[in-house]
mmCIF file of C-alpha atoms and ligand atoms in Angstrom:
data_model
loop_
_atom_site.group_PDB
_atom_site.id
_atom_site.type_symbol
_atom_site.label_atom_id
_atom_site.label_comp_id
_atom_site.label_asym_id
_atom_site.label_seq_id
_atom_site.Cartn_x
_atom_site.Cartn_y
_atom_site.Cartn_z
ATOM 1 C CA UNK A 19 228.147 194.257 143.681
ATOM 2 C CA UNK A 20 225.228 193.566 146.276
ATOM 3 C CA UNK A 21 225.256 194.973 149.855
ATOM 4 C CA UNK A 22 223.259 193.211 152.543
ATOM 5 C CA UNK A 23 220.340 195.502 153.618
ATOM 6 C CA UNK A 24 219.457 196.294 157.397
ATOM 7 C CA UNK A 25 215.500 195.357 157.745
ATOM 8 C CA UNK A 26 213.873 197.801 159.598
ATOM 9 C CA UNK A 27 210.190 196.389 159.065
ATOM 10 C CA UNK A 28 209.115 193.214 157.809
ATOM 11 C CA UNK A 29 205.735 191.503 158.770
ATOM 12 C CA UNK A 30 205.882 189.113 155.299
ATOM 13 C CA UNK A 31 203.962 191.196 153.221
ATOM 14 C CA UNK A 32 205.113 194.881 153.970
ATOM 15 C CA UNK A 33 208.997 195.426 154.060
ATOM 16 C CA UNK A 34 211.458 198.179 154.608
ATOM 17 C CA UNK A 35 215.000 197.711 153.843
ATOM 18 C CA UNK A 36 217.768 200.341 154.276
ATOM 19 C CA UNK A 37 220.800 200.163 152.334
ATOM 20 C CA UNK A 38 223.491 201.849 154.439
ATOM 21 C CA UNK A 39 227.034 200.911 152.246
ATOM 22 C CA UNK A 40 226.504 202.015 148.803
ATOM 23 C CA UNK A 41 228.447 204.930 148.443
ATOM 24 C CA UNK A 42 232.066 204.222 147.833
ATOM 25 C CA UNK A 43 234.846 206.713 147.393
ATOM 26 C CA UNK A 44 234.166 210.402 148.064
ATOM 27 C CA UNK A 45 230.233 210.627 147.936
ATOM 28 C CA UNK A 46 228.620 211.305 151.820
ATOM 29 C CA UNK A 47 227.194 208.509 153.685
ATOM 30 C CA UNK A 48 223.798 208.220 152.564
ATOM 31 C CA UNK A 49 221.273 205.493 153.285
ATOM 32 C CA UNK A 50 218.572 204.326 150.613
ATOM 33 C CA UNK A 51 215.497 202.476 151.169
ATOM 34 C CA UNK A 52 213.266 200.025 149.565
ATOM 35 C CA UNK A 53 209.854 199.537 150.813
ATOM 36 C CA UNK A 54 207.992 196.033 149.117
ATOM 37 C CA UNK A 55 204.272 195.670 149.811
ATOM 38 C CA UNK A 56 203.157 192.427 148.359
ATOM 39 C CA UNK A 57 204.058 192.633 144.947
ATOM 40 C CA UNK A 58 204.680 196.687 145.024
ATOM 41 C CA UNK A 59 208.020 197.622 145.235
ATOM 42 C CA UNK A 60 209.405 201.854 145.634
ATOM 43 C CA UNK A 61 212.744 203.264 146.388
ATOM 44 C CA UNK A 62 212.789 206.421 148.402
ATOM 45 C CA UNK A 63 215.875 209.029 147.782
ATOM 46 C CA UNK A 64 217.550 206.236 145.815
ATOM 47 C CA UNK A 65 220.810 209.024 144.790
ATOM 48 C CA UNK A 66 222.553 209.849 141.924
ATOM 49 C CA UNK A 67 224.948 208.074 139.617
ATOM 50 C CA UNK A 68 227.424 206.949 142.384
ATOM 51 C CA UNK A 69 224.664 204.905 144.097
ATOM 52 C CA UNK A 70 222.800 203.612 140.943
ATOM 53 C CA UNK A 71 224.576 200.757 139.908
ATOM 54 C CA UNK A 72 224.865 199.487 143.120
ATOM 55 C CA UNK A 73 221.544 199.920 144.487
ATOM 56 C CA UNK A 74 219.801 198.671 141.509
ATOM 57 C CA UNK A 75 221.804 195.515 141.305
ATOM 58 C CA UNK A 76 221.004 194.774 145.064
ATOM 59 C CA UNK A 77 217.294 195.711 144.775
ATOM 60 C CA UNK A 78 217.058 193.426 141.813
ATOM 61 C CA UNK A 79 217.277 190.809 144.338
ATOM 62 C CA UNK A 80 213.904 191.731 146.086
ATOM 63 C CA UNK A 81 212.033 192.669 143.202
ATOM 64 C CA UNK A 82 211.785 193.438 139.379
ATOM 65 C CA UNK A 83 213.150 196.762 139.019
ATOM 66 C CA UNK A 84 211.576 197.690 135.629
ATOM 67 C CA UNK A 85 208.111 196.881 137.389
ATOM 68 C CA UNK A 86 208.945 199.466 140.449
ATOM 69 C CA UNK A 87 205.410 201.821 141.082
ATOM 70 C CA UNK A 88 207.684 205.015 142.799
ATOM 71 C CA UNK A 89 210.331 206.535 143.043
ATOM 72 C CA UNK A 90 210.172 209.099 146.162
ATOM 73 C CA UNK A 91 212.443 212.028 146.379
ATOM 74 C CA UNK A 92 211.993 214.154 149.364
ATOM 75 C CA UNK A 93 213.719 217.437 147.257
ATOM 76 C CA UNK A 94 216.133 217.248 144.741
ATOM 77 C CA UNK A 95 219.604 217.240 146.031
ATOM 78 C CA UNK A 96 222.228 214.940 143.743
ATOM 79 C CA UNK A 97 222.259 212.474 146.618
ATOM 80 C CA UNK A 98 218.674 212.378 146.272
ATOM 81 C CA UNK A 99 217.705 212.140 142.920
ATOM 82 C CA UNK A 100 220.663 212.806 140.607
ATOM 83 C CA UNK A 101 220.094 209.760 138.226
ATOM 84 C CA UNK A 102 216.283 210.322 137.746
ATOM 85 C CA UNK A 103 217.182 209.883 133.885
ATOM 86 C CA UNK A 104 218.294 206.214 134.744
ATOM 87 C CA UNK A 105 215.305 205.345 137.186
ATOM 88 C CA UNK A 106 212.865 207.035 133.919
ATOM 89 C CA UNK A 107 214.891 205.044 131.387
ATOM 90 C CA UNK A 108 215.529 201.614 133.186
ATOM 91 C CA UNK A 109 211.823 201.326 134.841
ATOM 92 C CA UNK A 110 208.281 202.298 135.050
ATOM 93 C CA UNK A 111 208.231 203.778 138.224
ATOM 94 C CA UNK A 112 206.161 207.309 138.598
ATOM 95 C CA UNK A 113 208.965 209.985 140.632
ATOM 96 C CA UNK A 114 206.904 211.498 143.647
ATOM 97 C CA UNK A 115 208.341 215.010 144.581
ATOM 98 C CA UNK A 116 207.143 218.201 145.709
ATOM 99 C CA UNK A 117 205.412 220.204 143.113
ATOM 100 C CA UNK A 118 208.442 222.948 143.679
ATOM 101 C CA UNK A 119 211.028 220.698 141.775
ATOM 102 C CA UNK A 120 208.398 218.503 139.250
ATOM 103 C CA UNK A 121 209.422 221.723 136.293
ATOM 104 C CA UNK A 122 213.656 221.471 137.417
ATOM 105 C CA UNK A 123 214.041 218.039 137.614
ATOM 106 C CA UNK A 124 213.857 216.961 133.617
ATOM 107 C CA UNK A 125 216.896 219.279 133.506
ATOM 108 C CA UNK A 126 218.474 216.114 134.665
ATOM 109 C CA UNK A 127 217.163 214.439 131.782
ATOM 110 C CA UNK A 128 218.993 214.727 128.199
ATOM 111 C CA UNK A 129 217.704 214.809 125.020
ATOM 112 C CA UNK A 130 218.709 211.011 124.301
ATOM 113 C CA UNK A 131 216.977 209.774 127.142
ATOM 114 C CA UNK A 132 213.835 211.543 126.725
ATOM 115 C CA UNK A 133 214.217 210.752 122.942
ATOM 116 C CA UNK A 134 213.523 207.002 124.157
ATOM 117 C CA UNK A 135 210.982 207.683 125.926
ATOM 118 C CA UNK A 136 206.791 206.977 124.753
ATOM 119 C CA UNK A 137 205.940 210.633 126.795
ATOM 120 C CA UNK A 138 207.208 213.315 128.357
ATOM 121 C CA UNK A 139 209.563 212.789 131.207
ATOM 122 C CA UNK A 140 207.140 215.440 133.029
ATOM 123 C CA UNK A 141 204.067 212.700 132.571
ATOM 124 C CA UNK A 142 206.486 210.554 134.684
ATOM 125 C CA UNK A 143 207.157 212.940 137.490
ATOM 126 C CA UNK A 144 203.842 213.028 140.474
ATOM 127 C CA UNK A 145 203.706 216.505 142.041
ATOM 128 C CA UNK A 146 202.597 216.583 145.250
ATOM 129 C CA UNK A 147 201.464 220.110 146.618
ATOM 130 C CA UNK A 148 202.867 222.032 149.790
ATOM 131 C CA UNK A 149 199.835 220.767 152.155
ATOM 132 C CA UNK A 150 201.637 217.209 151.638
ATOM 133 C CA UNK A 151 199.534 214.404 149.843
ATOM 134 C CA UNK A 152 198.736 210.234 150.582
ATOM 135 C CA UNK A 153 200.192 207.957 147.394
ATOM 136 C CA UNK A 154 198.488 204.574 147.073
ATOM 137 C CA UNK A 155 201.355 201.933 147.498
ATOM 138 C CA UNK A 156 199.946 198.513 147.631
ATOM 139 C CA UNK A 157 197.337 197.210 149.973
ATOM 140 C CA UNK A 158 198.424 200.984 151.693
ATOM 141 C CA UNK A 159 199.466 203.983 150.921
ATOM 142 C CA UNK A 160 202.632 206.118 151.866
ATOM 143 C CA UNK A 161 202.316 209.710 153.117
ATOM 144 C CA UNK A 162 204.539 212.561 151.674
ATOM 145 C CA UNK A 163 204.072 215.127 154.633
ATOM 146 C CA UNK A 164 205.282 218.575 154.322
ATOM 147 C CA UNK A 165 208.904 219.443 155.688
ATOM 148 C CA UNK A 166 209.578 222.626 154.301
ATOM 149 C CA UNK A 167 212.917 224.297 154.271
ATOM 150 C CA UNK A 168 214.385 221.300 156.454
ATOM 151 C CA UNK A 169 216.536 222.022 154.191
ATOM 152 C CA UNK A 170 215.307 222.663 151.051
ATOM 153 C CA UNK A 171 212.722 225.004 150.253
ATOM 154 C CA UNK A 172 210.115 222.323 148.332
ATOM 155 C CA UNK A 173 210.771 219.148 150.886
ATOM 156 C CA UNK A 174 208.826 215.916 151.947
ATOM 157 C CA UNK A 175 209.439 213.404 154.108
ATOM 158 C CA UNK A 176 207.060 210.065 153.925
ATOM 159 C CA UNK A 177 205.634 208.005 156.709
ATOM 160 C CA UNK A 178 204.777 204.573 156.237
ATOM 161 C CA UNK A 179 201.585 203.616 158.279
ATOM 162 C CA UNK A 180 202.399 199.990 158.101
ATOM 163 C CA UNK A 181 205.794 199.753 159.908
ATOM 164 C CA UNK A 182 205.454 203.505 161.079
ATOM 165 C CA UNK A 183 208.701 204.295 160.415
ATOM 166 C CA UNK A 184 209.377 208.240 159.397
ATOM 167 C CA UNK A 185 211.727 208.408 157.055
ATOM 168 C CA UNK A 186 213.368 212.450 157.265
ATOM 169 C CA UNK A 187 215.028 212.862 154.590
ATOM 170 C CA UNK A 188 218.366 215.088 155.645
ATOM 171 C CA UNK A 189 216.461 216.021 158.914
ATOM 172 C CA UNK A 190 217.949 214.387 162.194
ATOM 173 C CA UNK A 191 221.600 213.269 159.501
ATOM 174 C CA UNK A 192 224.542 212.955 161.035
ATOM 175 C CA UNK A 193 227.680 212.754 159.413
ATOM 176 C CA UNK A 194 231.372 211.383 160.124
ATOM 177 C CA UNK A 195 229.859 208.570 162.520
ATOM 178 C CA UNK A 196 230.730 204.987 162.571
ATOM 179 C CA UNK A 197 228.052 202.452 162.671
ATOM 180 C CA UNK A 198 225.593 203.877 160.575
ATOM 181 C CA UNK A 199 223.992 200.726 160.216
ATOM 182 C CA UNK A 200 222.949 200.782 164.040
ATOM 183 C CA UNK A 201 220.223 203.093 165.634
ATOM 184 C CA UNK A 202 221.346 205.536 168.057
ATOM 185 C CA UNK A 203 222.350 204.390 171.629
ATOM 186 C CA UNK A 204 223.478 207.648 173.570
ATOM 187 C CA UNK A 205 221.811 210.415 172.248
ATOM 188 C CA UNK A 206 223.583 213.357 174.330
ATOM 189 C CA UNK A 207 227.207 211.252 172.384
ATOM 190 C CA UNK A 208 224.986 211.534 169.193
ATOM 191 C CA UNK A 209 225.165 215.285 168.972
ATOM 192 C CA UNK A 210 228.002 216.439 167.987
ATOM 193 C CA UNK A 211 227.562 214.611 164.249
ATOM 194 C CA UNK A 212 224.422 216.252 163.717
ATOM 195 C CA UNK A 213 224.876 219.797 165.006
ATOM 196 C CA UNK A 214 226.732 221.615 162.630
ATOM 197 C CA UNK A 215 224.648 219.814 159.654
ATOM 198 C CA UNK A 216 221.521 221.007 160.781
ATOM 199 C CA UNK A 217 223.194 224.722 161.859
ATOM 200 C CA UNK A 218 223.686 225.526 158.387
ATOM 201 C CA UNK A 219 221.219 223.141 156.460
ATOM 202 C CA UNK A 220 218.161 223.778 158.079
ATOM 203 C CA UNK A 221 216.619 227.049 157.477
ATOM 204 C CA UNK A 222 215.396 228.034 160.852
ATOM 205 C CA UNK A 223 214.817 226.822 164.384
ATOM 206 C CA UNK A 224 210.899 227.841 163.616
ATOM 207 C CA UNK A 225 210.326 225.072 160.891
ATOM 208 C CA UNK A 226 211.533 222.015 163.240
ATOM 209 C CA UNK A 227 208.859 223.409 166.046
ATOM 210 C CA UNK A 228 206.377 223.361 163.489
ATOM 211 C CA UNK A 229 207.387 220.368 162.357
ATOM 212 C CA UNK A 230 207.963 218.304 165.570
ATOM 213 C CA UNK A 231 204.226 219.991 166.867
ATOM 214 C CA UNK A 232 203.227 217.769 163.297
ATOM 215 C CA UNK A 233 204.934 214.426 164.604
ATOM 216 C CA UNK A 234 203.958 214.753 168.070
ATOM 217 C CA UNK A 235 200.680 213.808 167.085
ATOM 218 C CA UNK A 236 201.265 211.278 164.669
ATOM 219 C CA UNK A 237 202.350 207.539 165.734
ATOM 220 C CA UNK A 238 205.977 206.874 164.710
ATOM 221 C CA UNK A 239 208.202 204.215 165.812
ATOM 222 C CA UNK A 240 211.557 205.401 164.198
ATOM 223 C CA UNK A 241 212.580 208.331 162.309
ATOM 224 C CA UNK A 242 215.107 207.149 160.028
ATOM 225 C CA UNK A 243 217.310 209.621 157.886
ATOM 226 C CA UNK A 244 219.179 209.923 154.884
ATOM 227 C CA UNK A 245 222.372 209.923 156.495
ATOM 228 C CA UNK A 246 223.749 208.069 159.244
ATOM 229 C CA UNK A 247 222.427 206.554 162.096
ATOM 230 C CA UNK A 248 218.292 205.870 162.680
ATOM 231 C CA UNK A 249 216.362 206.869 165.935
ATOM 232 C CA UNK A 250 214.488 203.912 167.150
ATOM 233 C CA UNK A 251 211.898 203.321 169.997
ATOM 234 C CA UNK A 252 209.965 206.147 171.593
ATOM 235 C CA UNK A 253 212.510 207.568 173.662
ATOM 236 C CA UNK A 254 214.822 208.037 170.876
ATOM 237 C CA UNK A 255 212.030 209.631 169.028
ATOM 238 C CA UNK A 256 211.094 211.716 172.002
ATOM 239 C CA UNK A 257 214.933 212.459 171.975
ATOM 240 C CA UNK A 258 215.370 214.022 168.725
ATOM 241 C CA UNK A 259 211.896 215.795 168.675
ATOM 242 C CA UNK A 260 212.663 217.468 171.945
ATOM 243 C CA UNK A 261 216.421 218.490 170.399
ATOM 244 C CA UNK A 262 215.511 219.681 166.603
ATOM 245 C CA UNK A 263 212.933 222.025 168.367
ATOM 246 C CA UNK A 264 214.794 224.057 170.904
ATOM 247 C CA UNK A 265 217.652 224.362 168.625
ATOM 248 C CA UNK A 266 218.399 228.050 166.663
ATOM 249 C CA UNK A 267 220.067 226.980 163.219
ATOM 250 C CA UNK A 268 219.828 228.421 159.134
ATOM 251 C CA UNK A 269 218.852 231.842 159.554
ATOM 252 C CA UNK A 270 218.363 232.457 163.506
ATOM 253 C CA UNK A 271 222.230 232.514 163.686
ATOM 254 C CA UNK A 272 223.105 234.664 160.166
ATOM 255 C CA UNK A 273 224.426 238.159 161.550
ATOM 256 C CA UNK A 274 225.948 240.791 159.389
ATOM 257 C CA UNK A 275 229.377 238.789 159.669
ATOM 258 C CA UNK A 276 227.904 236.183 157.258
ATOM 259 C CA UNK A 277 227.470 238.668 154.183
ATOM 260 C CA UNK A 278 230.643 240.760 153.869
ATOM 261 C CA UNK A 279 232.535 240.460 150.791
ATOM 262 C CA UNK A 280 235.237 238.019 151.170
ATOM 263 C CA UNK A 281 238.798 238.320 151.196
ATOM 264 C CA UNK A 282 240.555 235.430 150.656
ATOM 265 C CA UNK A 283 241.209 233.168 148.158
ATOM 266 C CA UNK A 284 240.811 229.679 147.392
HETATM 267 FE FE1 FE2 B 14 219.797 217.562 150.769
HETATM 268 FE FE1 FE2 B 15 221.225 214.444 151.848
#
């Protein structure tokens, strides 16, 4: 199987490619991308089993995969990073993820695979601490800046200085959409798909201020989730920065109706 990837950046020696149609069956949307820089190649949030075969065989077409440097994970959802054994097993590539999940994530890992293995999965896994970090990638580096609790509680998201593209992890998904290949057009028609995903993902309408203060001063052309559809040029930026911080969501809007013991049955 090989899926034709969209190319958000590409000057000849620095690329970004998003793979948008990988997940078949009953697996979410989810996009995955592959940044080259000359002859450096990483994935970032490449999934879990569902998206392994597929992604690998149409990576393979851009570079070695064995000879990856990174594999970035901005937490360590299933959709994320569920087949980190494979990625250990099948390459070299170093798995860059916030120092909260480096000791959880070799549960992921069996016995047989780390049997194969010349060290310890843990030697494999780079933890990067809460104040962020810069990883050497190529001729340039890739920056794992801190997004804390948007959603999970040990989360990155990485900017790449070259094409300045953001890429958010689940911040700024939308789900249920068509298109997902395409960036936004009509932002005000563009949320309703994100809404109720970031009501009850992300932990609190505090941590996107803080966060969007954080962006405001950085230079980004596109901020380009996980799932569904990209925000590209500055007023979509401008858009979604302005939206993620007025919004209440995760814990401004739990009340004492959210923790009652439940009735019914499933
Ligand atoms: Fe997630
Ligand atoms: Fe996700």
């Amino acid at each position: 199987m090989a899926a034709e990837p969209i190319v958000l950046f590409d000057n000849g020696h620095h690329k970004c490619l998003m793979f948008d149609s990988l997940v078949s069956g009953e697996g979410v949307q989810s996009n995955q991308f592959l940044i080259v820089d000359g002859k450096h190649e990483a994935l970032i949030d490449p999934g879990g089993d569902l998206t392994y075969t597929p992604l690998s065989v149409a990576a393979s077409r851009y570079m070695n995969i064995r000879d990856m440097d990174y594999v970035f994970a901005s937490h360590q959802d299933p959709d994320i990073i569920g087949a980190i054994d494979r990625w250990i097993v099948h390459t070299r590539a170093k798995i860059v993820t916030s120092r909260l999940w480096a000791r959880f994530l070799p549960h992921l890992v069996s016995s047989y695979v780390t049997n194969q293995l010349s060290g310890s999965v843990y030697d494999r896994i780079v933890s990067i601490p809460d104040a962020g970090a810069n990883v050497k990638f190529g001729d340039s580096y890739l920056q794992c800046l801190p997004a804390h609790f948007m959603h999970s509680v040990g989360n990155l998201q990485f900017y790449d200085p070259v094409s300045r593209i953001l890429f958010s992890g689940d911040l700024g998904a939308s789900l249920g959409g068509d298109d997902d290949h395409l960036p936004v057009k009509d932002f005000d028609k563009h949320v309703p798909s994100m809404i109720g995903f970031h009501r009850r993902y992300i932990a609190s309408g505090k941590v996107c201020r803080l966060w969007a203060n954080m962006i405001r001063e950085m230079d980004v052309t596109a901020i380009v989730p996980q799932h569904g559809k990209r925000f590209e040029g500055p007023e979509m930026v401008n858009r979604f920065l302005d939206w993620v911080s007025s919004m209440d969501c995760g814990i401004d809007l739990m009340t004492q109706e959210n923790y009652r013991q439940p009735v019914d049955y499933v």
